[in-house]
Amino acid sequence: MRDYYRYKDKEIEEMAKFCSCHKKEVKKMKRHCSCDRCKKHHHKWDDCCKHDHKCCCKKGKKHDGKDKHKKRDKADLLDFEFFTLDPNVRMDNNMRLPEDMQTPVASVTLEQVRNGDLVWLNGVFGLDQDETIFIDNRVDMRIFKGNPPVFTPGSEIYRARFEVEGEAGDDQVIEPLMHVDRITENANNVTYTVTIEPLDTDLFLNGPITFTAALINKR
C-alpha cells in the first residue's frame, strides 16, 4: 500500500511539473503573432508585435485598413410611383375581365430613367371566379413596357400563368406580382402596364389592387 501511495505522489508531482512547463510555453507563444497574415509579412515570428493576431508592420496595418473599410455596394431610391384603388378594398363584381382578352388593370409611369438603373415592380390583385362552379380558370398576367402601351403577345417583359378555382373551391384569390427591369438606355416617361387575360371563362377583378414601381440606382 505504501508503494501505491508513493507512486501516486510521484505521478501528481510529474503532472504538476508538466502543467507548469506547458503554461510557460503557451505564454511564450502568445508573445508573437501566429496569424497567416503576419507569417506572410515576416520570415520570423519574432519580428511581429507582442499582441496576438495583430501585426505591427506597415503592410499589416495597411492590410487591416482594407479589411475594415472594404467597399460595399449601395443603392439609392431615385423615384417611386404607385397605382391603387381608393378605397383599396374588395368589392363584389367590381370589374369584369372578358375571356381570351387582355385587359389593362394598372399602370405607373416613371418620368426619367438612365442606363444602368433598376426598376423594381411589385403588385397584388384581388380576383374572383363567379362564372363556373367546378371548372378552374387559367389566367395570364403580363407587364408591358412602353408609352403608349402596345399589348402585343410576346413583347411583354413579364408573364405568369396561374389558376383560379371555381366557386366550389378557392375562387377568391390575391395574386402577387414581382419583377426587376434592367434599364439599358436613357428614356423619359417610361410606362409599365399590367394586363390580365382569363383563358377559360370570364373573371372578376374585385380588389384590392396595388401596383408599384421603385427606380433604383445601384453603385
CSV table of C-alpha atoms in Angstrom, one decimal:
chain,number,residue,atom,x,y,z
A,1,MET,CA,0.0,0.0,0.0
A,2,ARG,CA,2.9,2.4,0.8
A,3,ASP,CA,4.3,1.7,-2.7
A,4,TYR,CA,0.9,2.6,-4.2
A,5,TYR,CA,0.7,6.0,-2.4
A,6,ARG,CA,4.4,6.7,-3.2
A,7,TYR,CA,3.6,6.0,-6.8
A,8,LYS,CA,0.5,8.3,-6.8
A,9,ASP,CA,2.5,11.1,-5.1
A,10,LYS,CA,5.2,10.8,-7.8
A,11,GLU,CA,2.6,10.9,-10.5
A,12,ILE,CA,1.0,14.0,-9.1
A,13,GLU,CA,4.4,15.7,-8.9
A,14,GLU,CA,5.2,14.9,-12.5
A,15,MET,CA,1.8,16.2,-13.7
A,16,ALA,CA,2.3,19.5,-11.8
A,17,LYS,CA,5.7,19.9,-13.5
A,18,PHE,CA,4.2,19.3,-16.9
A,19,CYS,CA,1.3,21.8,-16.3
A,20,SER,CA,3.8,24.4,-15.2
A,21,CYS,CA,6.0,23.9,-18.2
A,22,HIS,CA,3.0,23.9,-20.6
A,23,LYS,CA,1.8,27.3,-19.2
A,24,LYS,CA,5.2,28.9,-19.8
A,25,GLU,CA,5.2,27.6,-23.4
A,26,VAL,CA,1.7,29.0,-24.0
A,27,LYS,CA,2.7,32.3,-22.5
A,28,LYS,CA,5.8,32.4,-24.7
A,29,MET,CA,3.8,31.6,-27.8
A,30,LYS,CA,1.3,34.4,-27.1
A,31,ARG,CA,4.1,37.0,-27.3
A,32,HIS,CA,4.2,36.6,-31.1
A,33,CYS,CA,1.6,36.8,-33.8
A,34,SER,CA,0.6,33.5,-35.3
A,35,CYS,CA,-1.9,34.7,-37.9
A,36,ASP,CA,-1.4,33.8,-41.5
A,37,ARG,CA,-1.1,37.4,-42.5
A,38,CYS,CA,1.9,38.1,-40.2
A,39,LYS,CA,3.5,34.8,-41.3
A,40,LYS,CA,3.4,36.1,-44.8
A,41,HIS,CA,4.9,39.5,-44.0
A,42,HIS,CA,7.7,38.2,-41.8
A,43,HIS,CA,10.3,35.4,-42.1
A,44,LYS,CA,10.4,35.1,-38.3
A,45,TRP,CA,7.5,35.5,-35.9
A,46,ASP,CA,9.9,37.3,-33.5
A,47,ASP,CA,9.6,40.3,-35.9
A,48,CYS,CA,5.9,40.6,-35.1
A,49,CYS,CA,4.3,42.7,-32.4
A,50,LYS,CA,3.7,41.5,-28.9
A,51,HIS,CA,-0.1,41.1,-29.3
A,52,ASP,CA,-1.6,38.0,-30.9
A,53,HIS,CA,-3.3,38.4,-34.2
A,54,LYS,CA,-2.1,42.0,-34.7
A,55,CYS,CA,0.7,42.9,-37.0
A,56,CYS,CA,2.9,46.0,-36.3
A,57,CYS,CA,4.5,46.2,-39.7
A,58,LYS,CA,3.3,48.8,-42.3
A,59,LYS,CA,2.0,46.1,-44.6
A,60,GLY,CA,-0.1,44.6,-41.8
A,61,LYS,CA,-1.6,47.9,-40.9
A,62,LYS,CA,-2.4,48.6,-44.5
A,63,HIS,CA,-4.0,45.2,-44.8
A,64,ASP,CA,-6.1,45.7,-41.7
A,65,GLY,CA,-7.3,49.0,-43.1
A,66,LYS,CA,-8.5,47.4,-46.3
A,67,ASP,CA,-10.5,44.8,-44.3
A,68,LYS,CA,-12.2,47.4,-42.1
A,69,HIS,CA,-13.1,49.7,-45.0
A,70,LYS,CA,-14.0,47.2,-47.6
A,71,LYS,CA,-16.2,48.8,-50.3
A,72,ARG,CA,-19.8,47.7,-50.1
A,73,ASP,CA,-22.5,48.1,-52.8
A,74,LYS,CA,-25.1,50.7,-52.1
A,75,ALA,CA,-28.4,51.6,-53.7
A,76,ASP,CA,-30.3,54.9,-54.0
A,77,LEU,CA,-34.0,55.2,-54.4
A,78,LEU,CA,-34.5,57.8,-57.2
A,79,ASP,CA,-38.2,57.6,-57.8
A,80,PHE,CA,-41.3,55.8,-56.6
A,81,GLU,CA,-44.7,55.6,-58.3
A,82,PHE,CA,-47.8,53.6,-57.5
A,83,PHE,CA,-51.4,52.8,-58.5
A,84,THR,CA,-54.1,51.7,-56.1
A,85,LEU,CA,-57.8,51.8,-55.6
A,86,ASP,CA,-59.4,54.4,-53.4
A,87,PRO,CA,-60.5,52.9,-51.1
A,88,ASN,CA,-58.4,49.9,-51.7
A,89,VAL,CA,-60.9,47.3,-50.6
A,90,ARG,CA,-62.7,44.3,-52.1
A,91,MET,CA,-65.9,44.9,-54.0
A,92,ASP,CA,-68.1,42.2,-55.5
A,93,ASN,CA,-68.1,42.1,-59.3
A,94,ASN,CA,-66.1,45.3,-59.4
A,95,MET,CA,-64.6,44.8,-62.9
A,96,ARG,CA,-65.3,42.0,-65.4
A,97,LEU,CA,-62.3,40.6,-67.3
A,98,PRO,CA,-63.5,39.0,-70.6
A,99,GLU,CA,-62.3,35.6,-71.6
A,100,ASP,CA,-59.4,35.5,-74.2
A,101,MET,CA,-58.9,39.2,-74.0
A,102,GLN,CA,-56.1,41.2,-72.4
A,103,THR,CA,-57.5,43.9,-70.1
A,104,PRO,CA,-55.2,46.6,-68.6
A,105,VAL,CA,-55.8,46.8,-64.9
A,106,ALA,CA,-53.0,49.0,-63.5
A,107,SER,CA,-50.3,51.4,-64.8
A,108,VAL,CA,-47.4,53.5,-63.5
A,109,THR,CA,-45.1,56.0,-65.2
A,110,LEU,CA,-41.5,57.0,-64.3
A,111,GLU,CA,-40.5,60.4,-65.5
A,112,GLN,CA,-36.9,59.7,-66.2
A,113,VAL,CA,-34.7,56.6,-66.3
A,114,ARG,CA,-31.0,56.2,-67.1
A,115,ASN,CA,-28.8,53.4,-68.4
A,116,GLY,CA,-27.8,51.1,-65.5
A,117,ASP,CA,-30.9,51.9,-63.3
A,118,LEU,CA,-33.1,49.2,-62.0
A,119,VAL,CA,-36.9,49.3,-61.8
A,120,TRP,CA,-38.4,47.1,-59.1
A,121,LEU,CA,-42.1,46.3,-59.8
A,122,ASN,CA,-44.5,44.9,-57.3
A,123,GLY,CA,-48.2,44.3,-57.2
A,124,VAL,CA,-51.2,42.4,-55.7
A,125,PHE,CA,-54.5,41.9,-57.5
A,126,GLY,CA,-57.7,40.5,-55.9
A,127,LEU,CA,-59.6,38.2,-58.3
A,128,ASP,CA,-62.9,36.3,-58.1
A,129,GLN,CA,-64.2,33.4,-60.2
A,130,ASP,CA,-68.0,33.6,-60.3
A,131,GLU,CA,-68.8,32.1,-63.8
A,132,THR,CA,-68.2,28.4,-63.1
A,133,ILE,CA,-68.6,26.1,-60.1
A,134,PHE,CA,-66.3,23.2,-60.7
A,135,ILE,CA,-64.0,24.4,-63.6
A,136,ASP,CA,-60.7,26.1,-62.8
A,137,ASN,CA,-59.9,29.2,-64.8
A,138,ARG,CA,-56.4,29.6,-66.2
A,139,VAL,CA,-55.2,33.2,-66.2
A,140,ASP,CA,-52.2,35.0,-67.8
A,141,MET,CA,-50.8,38.1,-66.1
A,142,ARG,CA,-48.4,40.3,-68.1
A,143,ILE,CA,-46.4,43.5,-67.8
A,144,PHE,CA,-45.9,45.7,-70.8
A,145,LYS,CA,-43.3,48.5,-71.1
A,146,GLY,CA,-43.9,51.5,-73.3
A,147,ASN,CA,-45.7,54.7,-73.8
A,148,PRO,CA,-48.2,54.5,-75.3
A,149,PRO,CA,-48.6,50.8,-74.3
A,150,VAL,CA,-49.0,48.2,-77.0
A,151,PHE,CA,-50.3,44.9,-75.8
A,152,THR,CA,-48.8,42.5,-78.3
A,153,PRO,CA,-48.3,39.0,-77.0
A,154,GLY,CA,-44.6,38.2,-76.9
A,155,SER,CA,-43.5,41.7,-76.3
A,156,GLU,CA,-44.2,41.7,-72.6
A,157,ILE,CA,-41.3,41.9,-70.1
A,158,TYR,CA,-43.1,39.7,-67.6
A,159,ARG,CA,-45.7,36.9,-67.8
A,160,ALA,CA,-47.1,34.5,-65.3
A,161,ARG,CA,-49.8,31.9,-65.6
A,162,PHE,CA,-51.9,30.7,-62.6
A,163,GLU,CA,-55.3,29.2,-61.9
A,164,VAL,CA,-58.3,30.4,-60.1
A,165,GLU,CA,-60.6,27.6,-58.9
A,166,GLY,CA,-64.3,27.5,-59.5
A,167,GLU,CA,-66.9,28.6,-57.0
A,168,ALA,CA,-66.8,25.1,-55.3
A,169,GLY,CA,-63.2,25.7,-54.4
A,170,ASP,CA,-60.9,28.6,-53.6
A,171,ASP,CA,-62.5,31.1,-56.1
A,172,GLN,CA,-61.3,34.3,-54.4
A,173,VAL,CA,-57.5,34.9,-54.5
A,174,ILE,CA,-55.0,37.7,-54.0
A,175,GLU,CA,-52.4,37.2,-56.8
A,176,PRO,CA,-48.9,38.8,-56.3
A,177,LEU,CA,-46.6,40.1,-58.9
A,178,MET,CA,-42.8,40.9,-58.7
A,179,HIS,CA,-40.3,41.8,-61.4
A,180,VAL,CA,-37.0,43.7,-61.8
A,181,ASP,CA,-36.5,45.6,-65.1
A,182,ARG,CA,-32.9,46.5,-66.0
A,183,ILE,CA,-32.6,49.8,-67.8
A,184,THR,CA,-30.2,49.7,-70.8
A,185,GLU,CA,-30.8,53.2,-72.3
A,186,ASN,CA,-31.8,56.6,-71.1
A,187,ALA,CA,-35.5,57.4,-71.5
A,188,ASN,CA,-38.3,59.7,-70.3
A,189,ASN,CA,-41.9,58.9,-69.3
A,190,VAL,CA,-41.4,55.1,-69.2
A,191,THR,CA,-44.8,53.4,-68.5
A,192,TYR,CA,-45.4,49.9,-67.1
A,193,THR,CA,-48.9,48.4,-67.6
A,194,VAL,CA,-50.3,45.2,-66.1
A,195,THR,CA,-52.8,43.2,-68.1
A,196,ILE,CA,-54.9,40.2,-67.1
A,197,GLU,CA,-56.3,37.6,-69.5
A,198,PRO,CA,-58.6,34.8,-68.4
A,199,LEU,CA,-58.3,31.8,-70.8
A,200,ASP,CA,-61.3,29.6,-69.8
A,201,THR,CA,-64.1,32.0,-68.8
A,202,ASP,CA,-64.8,35.5,-67.6
A,203,LEU,CA,-63.1,36.6,-64.3
A,204,PHE,CA,-63.8,39.5,-61.9
A,205,LEU,CA,-61.2,41.9,-60.6
A,206,ASN,CA,-62.7,42.8,-57.2
A,207,GLY,CA,-59.7,44.3,-55.4
A,208,PRO,CA,-57.7,45.2,-53.6
A,209,ILE,CA,-55.3,46.4,-56.3
A,210,THR,CA,-51.8,47.8,-55.7
A,211,PHE,CA,-49.0,48.2,-58.4
A,212,THR,CA,-45.7,50.0,-57.5
A,213,ALA,CA,-42.5,50.9,-59.3
A,214,ALA,CA,-39.3,51.8,-57.5
A,215,LEU,CA,-36.5,53.3,-59.5
A,216,ILE,CA,-33.1,52.3,-58.0
A,217,ASN,CA,-29.6,53.3,-58.8
A,218,LYS,CA,-27.1,50.6,-57.6
A,219,ARG,CA,-23.5,51.7,-57.2
